[in-house]
PDB file of C-alpha atoms in Angstrom:
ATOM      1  CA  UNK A   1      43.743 132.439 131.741  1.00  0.00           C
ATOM      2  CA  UNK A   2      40.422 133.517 132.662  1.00  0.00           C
ATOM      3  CA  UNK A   3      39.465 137.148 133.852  1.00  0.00           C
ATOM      4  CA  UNK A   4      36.395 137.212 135.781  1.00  0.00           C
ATOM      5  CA  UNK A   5      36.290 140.795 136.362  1.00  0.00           C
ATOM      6  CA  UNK A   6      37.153 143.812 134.783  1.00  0.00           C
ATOM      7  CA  UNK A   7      40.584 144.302 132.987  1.00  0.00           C
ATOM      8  CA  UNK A   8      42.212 147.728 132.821  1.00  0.00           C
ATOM      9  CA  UNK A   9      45.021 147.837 130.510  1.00  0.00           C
ATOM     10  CA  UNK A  10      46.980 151.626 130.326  1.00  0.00           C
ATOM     11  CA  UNK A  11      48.834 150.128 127.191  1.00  0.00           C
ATOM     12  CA  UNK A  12      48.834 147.447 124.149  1.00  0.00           C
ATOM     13  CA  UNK A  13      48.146 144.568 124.821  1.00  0.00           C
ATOM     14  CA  UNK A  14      49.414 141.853 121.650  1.00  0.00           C
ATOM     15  CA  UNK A  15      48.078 138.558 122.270  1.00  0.00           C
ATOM     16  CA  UNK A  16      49.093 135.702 119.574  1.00  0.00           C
ATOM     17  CA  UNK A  17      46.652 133.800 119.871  1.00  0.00           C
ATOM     18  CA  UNK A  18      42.337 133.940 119.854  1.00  0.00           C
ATOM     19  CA  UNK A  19      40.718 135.898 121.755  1.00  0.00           C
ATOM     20  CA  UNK A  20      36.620 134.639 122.394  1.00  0.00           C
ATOM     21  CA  UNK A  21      34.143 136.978 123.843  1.00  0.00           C
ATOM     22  CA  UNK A  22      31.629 134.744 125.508  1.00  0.00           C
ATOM     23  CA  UNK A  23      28.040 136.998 125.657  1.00  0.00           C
ATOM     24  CA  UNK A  24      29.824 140.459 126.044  1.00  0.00           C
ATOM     25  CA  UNK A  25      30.610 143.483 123.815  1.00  0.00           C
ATOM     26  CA  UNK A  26      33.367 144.737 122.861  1.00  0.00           C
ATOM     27  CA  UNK A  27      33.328 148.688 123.064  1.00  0.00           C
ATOM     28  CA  UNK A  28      35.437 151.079 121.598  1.00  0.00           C
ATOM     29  CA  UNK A  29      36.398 154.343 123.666  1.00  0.00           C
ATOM     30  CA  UNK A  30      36.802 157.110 122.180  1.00  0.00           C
ATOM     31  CA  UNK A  31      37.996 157.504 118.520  1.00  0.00           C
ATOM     32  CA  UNK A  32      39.384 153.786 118.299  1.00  0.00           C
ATOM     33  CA  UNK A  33      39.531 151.580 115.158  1.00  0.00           C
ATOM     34  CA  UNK A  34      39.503 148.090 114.726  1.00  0.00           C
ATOM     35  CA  UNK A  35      42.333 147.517 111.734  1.00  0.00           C
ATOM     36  CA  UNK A  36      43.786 144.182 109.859  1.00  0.00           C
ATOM     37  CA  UNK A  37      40.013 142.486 109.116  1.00  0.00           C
ATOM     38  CA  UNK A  38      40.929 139.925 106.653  1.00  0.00           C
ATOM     39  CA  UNK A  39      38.550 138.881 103.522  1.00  0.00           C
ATOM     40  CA  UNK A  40      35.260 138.112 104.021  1.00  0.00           C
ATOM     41  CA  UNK A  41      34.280 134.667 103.834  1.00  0.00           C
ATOM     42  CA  UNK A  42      30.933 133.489 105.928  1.00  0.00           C
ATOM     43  CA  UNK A  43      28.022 135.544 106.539  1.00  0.00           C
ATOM     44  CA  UNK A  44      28.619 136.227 110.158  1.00  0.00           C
ATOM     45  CA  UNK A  45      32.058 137.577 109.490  1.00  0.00           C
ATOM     46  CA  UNK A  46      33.272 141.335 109.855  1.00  0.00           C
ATOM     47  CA  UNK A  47      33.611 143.144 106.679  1.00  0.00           C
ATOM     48  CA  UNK A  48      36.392 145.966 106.442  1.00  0.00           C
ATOM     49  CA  UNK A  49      35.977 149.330 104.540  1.00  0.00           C
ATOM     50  CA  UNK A  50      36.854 147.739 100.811  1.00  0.00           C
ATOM     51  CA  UNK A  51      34.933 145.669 100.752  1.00  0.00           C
ATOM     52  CA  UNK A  52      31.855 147.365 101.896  1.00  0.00           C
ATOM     53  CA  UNK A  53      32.622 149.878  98.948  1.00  0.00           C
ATOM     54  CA  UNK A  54      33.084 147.228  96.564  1.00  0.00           C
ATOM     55  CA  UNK A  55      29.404 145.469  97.685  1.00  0.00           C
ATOM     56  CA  UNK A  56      28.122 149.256  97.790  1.00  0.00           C
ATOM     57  CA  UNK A  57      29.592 150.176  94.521  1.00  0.00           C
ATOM     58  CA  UNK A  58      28.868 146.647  92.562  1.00  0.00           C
ATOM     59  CA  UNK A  59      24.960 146.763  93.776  1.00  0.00           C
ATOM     60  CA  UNK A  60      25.240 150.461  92.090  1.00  0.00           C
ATOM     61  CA  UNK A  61      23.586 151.028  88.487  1.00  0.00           C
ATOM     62  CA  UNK A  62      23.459 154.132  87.023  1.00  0.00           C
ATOM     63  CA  UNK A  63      21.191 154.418  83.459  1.00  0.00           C
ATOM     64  CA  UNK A  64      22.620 154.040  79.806  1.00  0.00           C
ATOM     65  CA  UNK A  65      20.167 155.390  77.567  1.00  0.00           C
ATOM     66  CA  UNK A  66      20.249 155.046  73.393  1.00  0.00           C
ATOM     67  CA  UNK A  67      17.815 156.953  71.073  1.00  0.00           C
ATOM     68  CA  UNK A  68      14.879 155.508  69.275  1.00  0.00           C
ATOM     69  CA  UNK A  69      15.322 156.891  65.802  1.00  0.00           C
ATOM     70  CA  UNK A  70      13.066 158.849  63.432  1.00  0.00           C
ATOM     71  CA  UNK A  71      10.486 157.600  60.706  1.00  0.00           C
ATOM     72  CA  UNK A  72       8.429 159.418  58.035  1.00  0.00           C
ATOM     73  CA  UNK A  73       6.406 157.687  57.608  1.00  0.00           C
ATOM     74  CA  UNK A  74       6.082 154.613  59.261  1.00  0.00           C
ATOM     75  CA  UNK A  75       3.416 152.578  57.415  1.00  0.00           C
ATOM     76  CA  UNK A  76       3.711 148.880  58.808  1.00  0.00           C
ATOM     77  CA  UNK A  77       4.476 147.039  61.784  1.00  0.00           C
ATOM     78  CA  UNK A  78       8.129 147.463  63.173  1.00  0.00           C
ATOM     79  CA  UNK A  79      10.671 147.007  64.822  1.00  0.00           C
ATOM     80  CA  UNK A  80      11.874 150.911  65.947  1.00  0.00           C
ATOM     81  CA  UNK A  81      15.791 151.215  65.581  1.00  0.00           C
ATOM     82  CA  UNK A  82      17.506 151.668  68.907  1.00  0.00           C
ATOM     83  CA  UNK A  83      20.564 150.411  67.905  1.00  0.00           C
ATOM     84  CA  UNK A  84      22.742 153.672  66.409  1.00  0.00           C
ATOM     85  CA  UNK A  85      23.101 156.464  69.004  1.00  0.00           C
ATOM     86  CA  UNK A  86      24.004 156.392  72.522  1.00  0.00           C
ATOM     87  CA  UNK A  87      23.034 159.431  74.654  1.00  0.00           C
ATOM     88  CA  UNK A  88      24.247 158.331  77.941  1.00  0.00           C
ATOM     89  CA  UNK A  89      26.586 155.632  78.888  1.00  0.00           C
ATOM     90  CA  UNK A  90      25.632 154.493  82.353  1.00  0.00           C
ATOM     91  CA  UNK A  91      27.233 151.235  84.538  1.00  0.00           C
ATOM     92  CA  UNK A  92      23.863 149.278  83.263  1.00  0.00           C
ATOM     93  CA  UNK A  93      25.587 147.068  80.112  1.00  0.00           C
ATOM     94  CA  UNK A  94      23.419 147.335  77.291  1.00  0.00           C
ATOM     95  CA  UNK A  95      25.120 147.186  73.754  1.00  0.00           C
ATOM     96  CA  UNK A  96      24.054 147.458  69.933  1.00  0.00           C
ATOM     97  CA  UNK A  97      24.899 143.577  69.673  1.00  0.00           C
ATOM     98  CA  UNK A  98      21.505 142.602  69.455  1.00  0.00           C
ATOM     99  CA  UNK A  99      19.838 139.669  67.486  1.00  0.00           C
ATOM    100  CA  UNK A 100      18.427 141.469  64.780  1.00  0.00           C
ATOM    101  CA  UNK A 101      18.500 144.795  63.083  1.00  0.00           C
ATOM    102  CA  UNK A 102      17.691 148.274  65.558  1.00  0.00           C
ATOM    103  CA  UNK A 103      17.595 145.937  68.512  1.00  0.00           C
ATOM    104  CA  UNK A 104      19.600 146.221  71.793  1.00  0.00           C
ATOM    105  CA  UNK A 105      21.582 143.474  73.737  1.00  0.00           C
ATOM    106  CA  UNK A 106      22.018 143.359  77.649  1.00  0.00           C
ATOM    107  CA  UNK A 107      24.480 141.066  78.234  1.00  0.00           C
ATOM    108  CA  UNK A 108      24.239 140.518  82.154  1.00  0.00           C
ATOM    109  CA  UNK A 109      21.356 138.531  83.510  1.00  0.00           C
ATOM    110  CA  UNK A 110      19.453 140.411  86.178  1.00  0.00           C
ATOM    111  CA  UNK A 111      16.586 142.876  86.736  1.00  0.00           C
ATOM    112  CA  UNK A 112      16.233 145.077  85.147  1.00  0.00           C
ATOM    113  CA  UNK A 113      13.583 148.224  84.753  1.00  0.00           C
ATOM    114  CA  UNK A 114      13.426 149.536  81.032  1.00  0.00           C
ATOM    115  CA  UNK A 115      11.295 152.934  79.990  1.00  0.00           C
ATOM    116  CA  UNK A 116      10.476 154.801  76.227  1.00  0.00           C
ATOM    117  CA  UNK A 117       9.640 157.537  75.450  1.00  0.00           C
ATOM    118  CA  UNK A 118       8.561 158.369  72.107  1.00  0.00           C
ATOM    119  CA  UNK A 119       6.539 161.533  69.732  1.00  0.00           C
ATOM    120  CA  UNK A 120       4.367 160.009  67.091  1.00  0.00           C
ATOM    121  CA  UNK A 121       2.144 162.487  64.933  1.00  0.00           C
ATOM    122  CA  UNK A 122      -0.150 162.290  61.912  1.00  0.00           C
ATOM    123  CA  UNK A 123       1.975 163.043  58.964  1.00  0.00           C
ATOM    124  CA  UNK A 124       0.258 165.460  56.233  1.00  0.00           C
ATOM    125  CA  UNK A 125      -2.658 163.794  54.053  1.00  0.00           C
ATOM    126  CA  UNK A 126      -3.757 160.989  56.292  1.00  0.00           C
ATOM    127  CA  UNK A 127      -7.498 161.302  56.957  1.00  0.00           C
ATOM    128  CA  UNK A 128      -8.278 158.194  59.514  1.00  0.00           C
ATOM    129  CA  UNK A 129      -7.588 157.786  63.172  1.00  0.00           C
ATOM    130  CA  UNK A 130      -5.370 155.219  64.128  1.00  0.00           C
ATOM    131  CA  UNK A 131      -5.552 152.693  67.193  1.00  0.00           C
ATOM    132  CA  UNK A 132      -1.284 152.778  67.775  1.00  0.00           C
ATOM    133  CA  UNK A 133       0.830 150.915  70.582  1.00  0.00           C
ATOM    134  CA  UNK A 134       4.465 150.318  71.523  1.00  0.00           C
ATOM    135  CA  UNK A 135       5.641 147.735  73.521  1.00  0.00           C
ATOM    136  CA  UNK A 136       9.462 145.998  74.501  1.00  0.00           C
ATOM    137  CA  UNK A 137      10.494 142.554  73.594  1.00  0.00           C
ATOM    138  CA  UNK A 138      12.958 140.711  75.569  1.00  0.00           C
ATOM    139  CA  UNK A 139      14.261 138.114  73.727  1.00  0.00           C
ATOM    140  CA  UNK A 140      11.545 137.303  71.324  1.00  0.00           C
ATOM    141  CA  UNK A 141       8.596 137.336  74.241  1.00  0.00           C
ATOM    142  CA  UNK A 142       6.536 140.304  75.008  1.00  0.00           C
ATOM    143  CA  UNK A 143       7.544 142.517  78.287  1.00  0.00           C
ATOM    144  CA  UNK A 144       4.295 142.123  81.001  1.00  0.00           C
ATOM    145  CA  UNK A 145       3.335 145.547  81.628  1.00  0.00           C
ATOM    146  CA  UNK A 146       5.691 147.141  78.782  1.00  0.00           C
ATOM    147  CA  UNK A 147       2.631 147.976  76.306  1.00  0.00           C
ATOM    148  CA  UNK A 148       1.393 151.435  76.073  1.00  0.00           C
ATOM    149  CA  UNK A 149      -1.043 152.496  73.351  1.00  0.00           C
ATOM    150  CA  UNK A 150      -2.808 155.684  71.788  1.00  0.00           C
ATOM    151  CA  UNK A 151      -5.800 156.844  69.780  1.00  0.00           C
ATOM    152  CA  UNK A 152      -3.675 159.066  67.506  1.00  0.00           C
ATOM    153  CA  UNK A 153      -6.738 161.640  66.308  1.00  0.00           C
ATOM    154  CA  UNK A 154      -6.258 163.678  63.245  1.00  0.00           C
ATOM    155  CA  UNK A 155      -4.637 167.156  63.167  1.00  0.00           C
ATOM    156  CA  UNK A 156      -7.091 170.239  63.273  1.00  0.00           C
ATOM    157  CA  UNK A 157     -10.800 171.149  64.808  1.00  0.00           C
ATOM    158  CA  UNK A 158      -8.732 170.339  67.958  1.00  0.00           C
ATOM    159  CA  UNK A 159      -8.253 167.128  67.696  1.00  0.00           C
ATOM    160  CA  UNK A 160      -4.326 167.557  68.309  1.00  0.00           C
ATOM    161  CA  UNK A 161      -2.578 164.588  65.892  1.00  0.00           C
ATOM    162  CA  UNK A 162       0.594 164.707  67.880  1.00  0.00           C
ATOM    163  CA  UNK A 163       1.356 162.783  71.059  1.00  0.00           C
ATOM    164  CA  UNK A 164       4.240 160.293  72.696  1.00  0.00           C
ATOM    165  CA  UNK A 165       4.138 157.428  74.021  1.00  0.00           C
ATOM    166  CA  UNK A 166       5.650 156.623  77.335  1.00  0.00           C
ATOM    167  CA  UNK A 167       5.990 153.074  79.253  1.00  0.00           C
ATOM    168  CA  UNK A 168       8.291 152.109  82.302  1.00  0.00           C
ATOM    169  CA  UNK A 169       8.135 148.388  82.864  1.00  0.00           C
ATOM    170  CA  UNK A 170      10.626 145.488  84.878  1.00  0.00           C
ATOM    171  CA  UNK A 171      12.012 142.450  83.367  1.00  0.00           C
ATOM    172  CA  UNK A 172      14.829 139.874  84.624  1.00  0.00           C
ATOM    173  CA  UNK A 173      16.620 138.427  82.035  1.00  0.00           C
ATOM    174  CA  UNK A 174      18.885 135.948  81.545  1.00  0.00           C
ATOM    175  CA  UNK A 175      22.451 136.988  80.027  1.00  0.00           C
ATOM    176  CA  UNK A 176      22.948 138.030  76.397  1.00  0.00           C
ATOM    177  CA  UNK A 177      19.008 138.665  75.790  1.00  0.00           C
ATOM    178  CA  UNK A 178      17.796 140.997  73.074  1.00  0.00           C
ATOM    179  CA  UNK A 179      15.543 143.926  73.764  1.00  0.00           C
ATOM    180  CA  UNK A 180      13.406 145.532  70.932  1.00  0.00           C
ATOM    181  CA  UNK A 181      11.203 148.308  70.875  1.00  0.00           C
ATOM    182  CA  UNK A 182       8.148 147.826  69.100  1.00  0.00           C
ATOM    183  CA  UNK A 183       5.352 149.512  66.921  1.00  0.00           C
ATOM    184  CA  UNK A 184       2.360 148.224  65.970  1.00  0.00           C
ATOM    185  CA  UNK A 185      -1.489 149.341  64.813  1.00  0.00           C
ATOM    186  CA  UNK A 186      -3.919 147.687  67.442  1.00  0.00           C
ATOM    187  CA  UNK A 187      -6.874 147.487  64.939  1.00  0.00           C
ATOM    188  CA  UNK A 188      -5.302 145.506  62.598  1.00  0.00           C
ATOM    189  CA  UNK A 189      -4.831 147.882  59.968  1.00  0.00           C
ATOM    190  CA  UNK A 190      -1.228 149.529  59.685  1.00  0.00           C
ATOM    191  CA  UNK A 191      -1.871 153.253  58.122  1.00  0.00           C
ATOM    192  CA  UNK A 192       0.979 156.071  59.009  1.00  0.00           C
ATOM    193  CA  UNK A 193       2.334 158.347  61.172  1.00  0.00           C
ATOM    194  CA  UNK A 194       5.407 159.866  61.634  1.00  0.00           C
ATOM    195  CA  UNK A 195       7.843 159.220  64.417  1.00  0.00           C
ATOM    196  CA  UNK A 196       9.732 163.056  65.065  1.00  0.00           C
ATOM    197  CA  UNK A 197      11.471 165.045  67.607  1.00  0.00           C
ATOM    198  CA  UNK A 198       9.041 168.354  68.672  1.00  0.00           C
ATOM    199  CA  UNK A 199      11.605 171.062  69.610  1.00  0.00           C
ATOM    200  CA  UNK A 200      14.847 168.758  68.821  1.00  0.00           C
ATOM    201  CA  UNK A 201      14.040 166.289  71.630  1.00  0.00           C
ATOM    202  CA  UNK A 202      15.773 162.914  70.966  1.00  0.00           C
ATOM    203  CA  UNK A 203      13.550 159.824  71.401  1.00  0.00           C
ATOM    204  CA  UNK A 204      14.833 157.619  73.784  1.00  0.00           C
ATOM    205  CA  UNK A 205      14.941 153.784  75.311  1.00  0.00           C
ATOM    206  CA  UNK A 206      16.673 153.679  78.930  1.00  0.00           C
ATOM    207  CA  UNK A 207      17.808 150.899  80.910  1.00  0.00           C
ATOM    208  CA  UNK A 208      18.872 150.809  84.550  1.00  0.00           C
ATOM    209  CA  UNK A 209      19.794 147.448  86.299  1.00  0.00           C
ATOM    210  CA  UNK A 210      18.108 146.801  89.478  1.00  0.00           C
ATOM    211  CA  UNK A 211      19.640 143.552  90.795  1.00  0.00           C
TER     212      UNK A 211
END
């Protein structure tokens, strides 16, 4: 049967089989709701309430965030231990099953955006400046963008001999990949300084899945 015109129906209407709109709308009066949408399958299909929260919810990462521990003095070129305190468990999946010692596993591939932040100061008795970076690894290859280095001056005559370092860089990765956090001395000659926490402050490494 084909209507032509306009339709006015005062009360349901069940129809078994399809029902094909050809270059209309259909419009809701009122407070109406369309109910029974089944699972989505093709992209031009209608989508019902769970799973719209379930695509909303999955696409959805909140932080997780582990400290970068202490070291006095740090005298060579490291790898910074990451790997023994979580501060804040977020839906990102990031876990102390790294490859090697102090570093950090994600275990979903993705992209991901990954910052430090971390106090360095001259410890007592060194006399010479020092040319001092950090940087992330992800699996054994150096992070584009992730470096972020410092020339740590001596304490007194205000010079200062305290400072942190601080980097927020992007990475996709594929699944299980390691992450390190490392130090190194830019000149080529490792001296010391001390890695601390002014006023109690943890250092930290924080992850946060973007896609």
């Amino acid at each position: 049967m084909i209507f032509k015109h306009n339709v006015d129906i005062a009360y349901d209407l069940e129809v078994a089989g399809d029902i094909t709109v050809n270059n209309g709308n259909i419009t809701l009066g009122g407070l109406g709701r369309i109910t029974g949408v089944d699972t989505v399958s093709a992209a031009t299909d209608a989508a019902n309430k769970a799973y719209v929260d379930a695509t909303v919810s999955a696409a959805t990462y909140t932080p997780t965030m582990y400290q970068v521990d202490t070291v006095a003095p740090a005298t060579t070129n490291r790898t910074l231990v990451c790997d023994t305190t979580l501060i804040a468990a977020g839906s990102t999946v990031v876990t102390t099953a790294g490859a090697n010692a102090g570093e950090l596993l994600i275990e979903e591939a993705g992209v991901y955006e990954i910052s430090y932040s971390v106090s360095i100061k001259v410890p007592t008795g060194v006399t010479t400046r020092q040319v001092v970076a950090m940087y992330i690894m992800a699996g054994g290859t150096p992070v584009a963008g992730s470096l972020n280095s410092t020339y740590l001056r001596l304490p007194g005559s205000n010079q200062g001999g305290a400072t942190s370092l601080f980097n927020r860089s992007f990475v996709a990765v594929t699944a299980n990949t390691s992450i390190a956090l490392e130090l190194e001395w830019l000149d080529g000659t490792t001296q010391s300084l001390d890695i601390y926490e002014p006023a109690s402050i943890q250092n930290a490494i924080t992850f946060r899945r973007i896609s």
